[in-house]
């Protein structure tokens, strides 16, 4: 514990010491914020996929390539086009299947019952 302040001189020394301690704490907090800013992506990914930050070499390379590719307008257009084509194909197939089902049920209703 600090000794009691009994003079103006000791008060000035204590104020100076506390200001220096305050600056040290501010610097430490700044370093922690910088660390968080630099590593928040890895921490978030590790929270979602545990252990992914440990294998950062190849995983980061693949992630960076994917980011660059997604940033390209051509890749976005290709991916969007491919997705739309796939959805259209699925929709057409479902429509054809539904149409076939309806026509089969109508044919069964129209067929005369063999007795």
XYZ file of N, CA and C in Angstrom:
345
model
N 0.834 -1.175 0.000
C 0.000 0.000 0.000
C 0.883 1.244 0.000
N 0.427 2.254 -0.685
C 1.185 3.505 -0.765
C 1.163 4.224 0.578
N 2.261 4.985 0.805
C 2.274 5.777 2.034
C 1.341 6.964 1.887
N 0.935 7.507 2.976
C -0.021 8.610 2.966
C 0.610 9.851 2.360
N -0.241 10.600 1.670
C 0.212 11.844 1.059
C 0.023 12.948 2.090
N 1.175 13.564 2.451
C 1.102 14.584 3.496
C 1.672 15.928 3.067
N 2.079 16.008 1.783
C 2.572 17.303 1.303
C 2.176 17.483 -0.163
N 2.300 18.708 -0.597
C 1.968 19.024 -1.973
C 2.905 18.306 -2.927
N 4.165 18.187 -2.541
C 5.174 17.511 -3.355
C 4.827 16.045 -3.566
N 4.450 15.364 -2.501
C 4.096 13.948 -2.622
C 2.798 13.784 -3.422
N 1.893 14.754 -3.326
C 0.671 14.727 -4.127
C 1.012 14.841 -5.621
N 1.901 15.748 -5.975
C 2.331 15.900 -7.367
C 2.998 14.623 -7.867
N 3.810 13.981 -7.054
C 4.466 12.724 -7.444
C 3.429 11.612 -7.671
N 2.445 11.553 -6.805
C 1.404 10.527 -6.931
C 0.560 10.777 -8.184
N 0.254 12.029 -8.472
C -0.501 12.362 -9.687
C 0.302 11.953 -10.920
N 1.591 12.241 -10.929
C 2.458 11.863 -12.050
C 2.510 10.349 -12.202
N 2.635 9.626 -11.106
C 2.677 8.161 -11.143
C 1.372 7.598 -11.702
N 0.262 8.147 -11.255
C -1.032 7.665 -11.728
C -1.256 7.982 -13.212
N -0.776 9.152 -13.672
C -0.880 9.480 -15.096
C -0.060 8.502 -15.942
N 1.122 8.155 -15.459
C 1.966 7.199 -16.181
C 1.296 5.820 -16.209
N 0.712 5.429 -15.092
C 0.012 4.132 -15.027
C -1.189 4.130 -15.975
N -1.868 5.259 -16.044
C -3.004 5.391 -16.954
C -2.552 5.232 -18.401
N -1.432 5.852 -18.769
C -0.902 5.716 -20.133
C -0.502 4.273 -20.427
N 0.110 3.608 -19.447
C 0.494 2.199 -19.630
C -0.742 1.340 -19.898
N -1.784 1.571 -19.109
C -3.014 0.799 -19.293
C -3.676 1.096 -20.641
N -3.640 2.372 -21.070
C -4.191 2.718 -22.374
C -3.435 2.020 -23.494
N -2.107 1.999 -23.389
C -1.293 1.318 -24.401
C -1.589 -0.182 -24.426
N -1.718 -0.781 -23.251
C -2.028 -2.203 -23.170
C -3.393 -2.493 -23.801
N -4.364 -1.634 -23.506
C -5.692 -1.818 -24.094
C -5.626 -1.639 -25.611
N -4.860 -0.673 -26.071
C -4.692 -0.463 -27.512
C -4.072 -1.673 -28.187
N -3.087 -2.280 -27.534
C -2.465 -3.483 -28.088
C -3.460 -4.628 -28.163
N -4.305 -4.758 -27.164
C -5.305 -5.817 -27.175
C -6.332 -5.589 -28.281
N -6.734 -4.338 -28.479
C -7.683 -4.017 -29.548
C -7.055 -4.309 -30.910
N -5.774 -3.957 -31.077
C -5.086 -4.244 -32.335
C -5.019 -5.749 -32.585
N -4.711 -6.512 -31.545
C -4.654 -7.968 -31.674
C -6.021 -8.505 -32.086
N -7.070 -8.026 -31.441
C -8.418 -8.480 -31.776
C -8.763 -8.123 -33.218
N -8.449 -6.905 -33.631
C -8.751 -6.465 -34.994
C -8.018 -7.338 -36.013
N -6.774 -7.704 -35.718
C -5.991 -8.519 -36.647
C -6.448 -9.973 -36.682
N -7.043 -10.467 -35.594
C -7.340 -11.895 -35.499
C -8.813 -12.241 -35.351
N -9.708 -11.274 -35.489
C -11.121 -11.583 -35.230
C -11.688 -12.554 -36.246
N -11.212 -12.522 -37.502
C -11.723 -13.447 -38.510
C -11.387 -14.891 -38.135
N -10.144 -15.099 -37.721
C -9.721 -16.444 -37.318
C -10.501 -16.903 -36.089
N -10.706 -15.996 -35.143
C -11.432 -16.362 -33.930
C -12.885 -16.697 -34.256
N -13.504 -15.916 -35.134
C -14.897 -16.185 -35.504
C -15.012 -17.501 -36.248
N -14.079 -17.753 -37.177
C -14.093 -19.008 -37.922
C -13.853 -20.185 -36.988
N -12.961 -20.008 -36.044
C -12.674 -21.070 -35.078
C -13.874 -21.329 -34.179
N -14.684 -20.300 -33.925
C -15.886 -20.492 -33.119
C -16.916 -21.308 -33.882
N -16.987 -21.103 -35.205
C -17.954 -21.825 -36.024
C -17.445 -23.218 -36.366
N -16.167 -23.304 -36.779
C -15.548 -24.585 -37.138
C -14.358 -24.782 -36.206
N -14.558 -25.465 -35.069
C -13.465 -25.632 -34.105
C -12.250 -26.309 -34.735
N -11.086 -25.753 -34.434
C -9.838 -26.319 -34.931
C -9.427 -25.793 -36.286
N -10.231 -24.962 -36.910
C -9.891 -24.481 -38.250
C -8.714 -23.505 -38.219
N -8.534 -22.798 -37.140
C -7.440 -21.831 -37.059
C -6.092 -22.536 -36.947
N -6.077 -23.757 -36.443
C -4.820 -24.499 -36.304
C -4.268 -24.882 -37.668
N -5.144 -25.167 -38.611
C -4.727 -25.584 -39.944
C -4.822 -24.393 -40.883
N -4.173 -23.326 -40.499
C -4.395 -22.070 -41.204
C -3.694 -22.010 -42.553
N -2.651 -22.771 -42.800
C -1.891 -22.660 -44.039
C -2.716 -22.897 -45.280
N -3.065 -24.133 -45.551
C -3.811 -24.483 -46.761
C -5.220 -23.913 -46.711
N -5.805 -23.909 -45.533
C -7.171 -23.396 -45.394
C -7.223 -21.916 -45.737
N -6.248 -21.159 -45.251
C -6.219 -19.720 -45.544
C -5.975 -19.459 -47.019
N -5.127 -20.277 -47.645
C -4.873 -20.102 -49.074
C -6.166 -20.317 -49.850
N -6.868 -21.411 -49.522
C -8.138 -21.694 -50.203
C -9.148 -20.586 -49.937
N -9.190 -20.100 -48.700
C -10.124 -19.039 -48.350
C -9.803 -17.755 -49.108
N -8.526 -17.417 -49.214
C -8.130 -16.203 -49.934
C -8.443 -16.315 -51.426
N -8.210 -17.504 -52.004
C -8.539 -17.704 -53.419
C -10.040 -17.557 -53.627
N -10.822 -18.144 -52.702
C -12.283 -18.038 -52.813
C -12.727 -16.585 -52.681
N -12.111 -15.829 -51.774
C -12.462 -14.409 -51.617
C -12.151 -13.626 -52.890
N -10.963 -13.885 -53.458
C -10.584 -13.181 -54.684
C -11.544 -13.535 -55.813
N -11.867 -14.820 -55.922
C -12.768 -15.260 -56.982
C -14.148 -14.645 -56.793
N -14.633 -14.624 -55.562
C -15.970 -14.073 -55.314
C -15.987 -12.572 -55.547
N -14.843 -11.920 -55.317
C -14.743 -10.482 -55.551
C -14.810 -10.141 -57.029
N -14.456 -11.097 -57.879
C -14.498 -10.873 -59.321
C -15.942 -10.890 -59.805
N -16.308 -9.940 -60.618
C -17.665 -9.873 -61.153
C -17.985 -11.056 -62.050
N -16.981 -11.527 -62.804
C -17.205 -12.643 -63.713
C -17.583 -13.902 -62.949
N -16.896 -14.150 -61.849
C -17.183 -15.353 -61.061
C -18.565 -15.251 -60.441
N -18.909 -14.070 -59.939
C -20.252 -13.884 -59.379
C -21.322 -14.129 -60.431
N -21.107 -13.575 -61.626
C -22.079 -13.760 -62.700
C -22.186 -15.232 -63.089
N -21.044 -15.909 -63.178
C -21.053 -17.330 -63.527
C -21.784 -18.137 -62.470
N -21.462 -17.884 -61.191
C -22.094 -18.633 -60.101
C -23.599 -18.364 -60.070
N -23.980 -17.110 -60.262
C -25.406 -16.771 -60.270
C -26.108 -17.436 -61.446
N -25.482 -17.386 -62.608
C -26.056 -18.017 -63.799
C -26.194 -19.522 -63.632
N -25.151 -20.148 -63.075
C -25.192 -21.594 -62.863
C -26.291 -21.960 -61.870
N -26.424 -21.180 -60.831
C -27.464 -21.440 -59.842
C -28.852 -21.282 -60.453
N -29.043 -20.232 -61.224
C -30.345 -20.013 -61.852
C -30.664 -21.134 -62.841
N -29.658 -21.570 -63.600
C -29.871 -22.667 -64.542
C -30.266 -23.937 -63.800
N -29.556 -24.216 -62.706
C -29.878 -25.409 -61.918
C -31.292 -25.318 -61.350
N -31.678 -24.153 -60.840
C -33.027 -23.985 -60.306
C -34.091 -24.112 -61.389
N -33.815 -23.563 -62.571
C -34.759 -23.702 -63.675
C -34.913 -25.165 -64.071
N -33.794 -25.880 -64.139
C -33.830 -27.301 -64.494
C -34.659 -28.085 -63.488
N -34.410 -27.825 -62.214
C -35.172 -28.518 -61.158
C -36.652 -28.168 -61.270
N -36.943 -26.907 -61.512
C -38.333 -26.486 -61.663
C -39.018 -27.155 -62.840
N -38.310 -27.242 -63.970
C -38.873 -27.894 -65.151
C -39.111 -29.376 -64.856
N -38.137 -30.028 -64.212
C -38.298 -31.449 -63.890
C -39.490 -31.670 -62.967
N -39.617 -30.805 -61.968
C -40.764 -30.934 -61.068
C -42.068 -30.694 -61.813
N -42.066 -29.733 -62.727
C -43.256 -29.460 -63.527
C -43.617 -30.630 -64.415
N -42.606 -31.227 -65.054
C -42.850 -32.390 -65.918
C -43.393 -33.548 -65.092
N -42.776 -33.798 -63.951
C -43.240 -34.888 -63.085
C -44.673 -34.652 -62.629
N -44.976 -33.424 -62.257
C -46.335 -33.094 -61.827
C -47.327 -33.265 -62.981
N -46.938 -32.812 -64.179
C -47.789 -32.953 -65.360
C -48.044 -34.428 -65.669
N -46.983 -35.243 -65.624
C -47.129 -36.680 -65.887
C -48.046 -37.338 -64.863
N -47.902 -36.942 -63.623
C -48.741 -37.514 -62.565
C -50.219 -37.176 -62.797
N -50.482 -35.931 -63.170
C -51.864 -35.508 -63.415
C -52.437 -36.231 -64.624
N -51.665 -36.321 -65.690
C -52.182 -36.988 -66.897
C -52.407 -38.472 -66.657
N -51.539 -39.120 -65.898
C -51.731 -40.539 -65.587
C -53.005 -40.748 -64.779
N -53.223 -39.875 -63.803
C -54.434 -40.021 -62.990
C -55.691 -39.762 -63.822
N -55.619 -38.846 -64.774
C -56.771 -38.573 -65.646
C -57.030 -39.749 -66.586
N -55.939 -40.378 -67.080
C -56.091 -41.535 -67.976
C -56.735 -42.700 -67.241
N -56.303 -42.901 -65.966
C -56.876 -43.994 -65.184
C -58.363 -43.775 -64.961
N -58.776 -42.549 -64.772
C -60.188 -42.249 -64.556
C -61.003 -42.494 -65.827
N -60.411 -42.203 -67.005
C -61.133 -42.338 -68.266
C -61.193 -43.769 -68.762
N -60.228 -44.606 -68.369
C -60.207 -45.986 -68.845
C -61.442 -46.736 -68.358
N -62.052 -47.507 -69.270
C -63.220 -48.310 -68.843
C -62.752 -49.440 -67.928
N -63.552 -49.718 -66.973
C -63.237 -50.755 -66.004
C -63.532 -52.102 -66.647
N -62.545 -52.989 -66.722
C -62.741 -54.303 -67.328
C -63.395 -55.236 -66.320
N -64.534 -55.775 -66.734
C -65.260 -56.653 -65.816
C -65.231 -58.057 -66.292
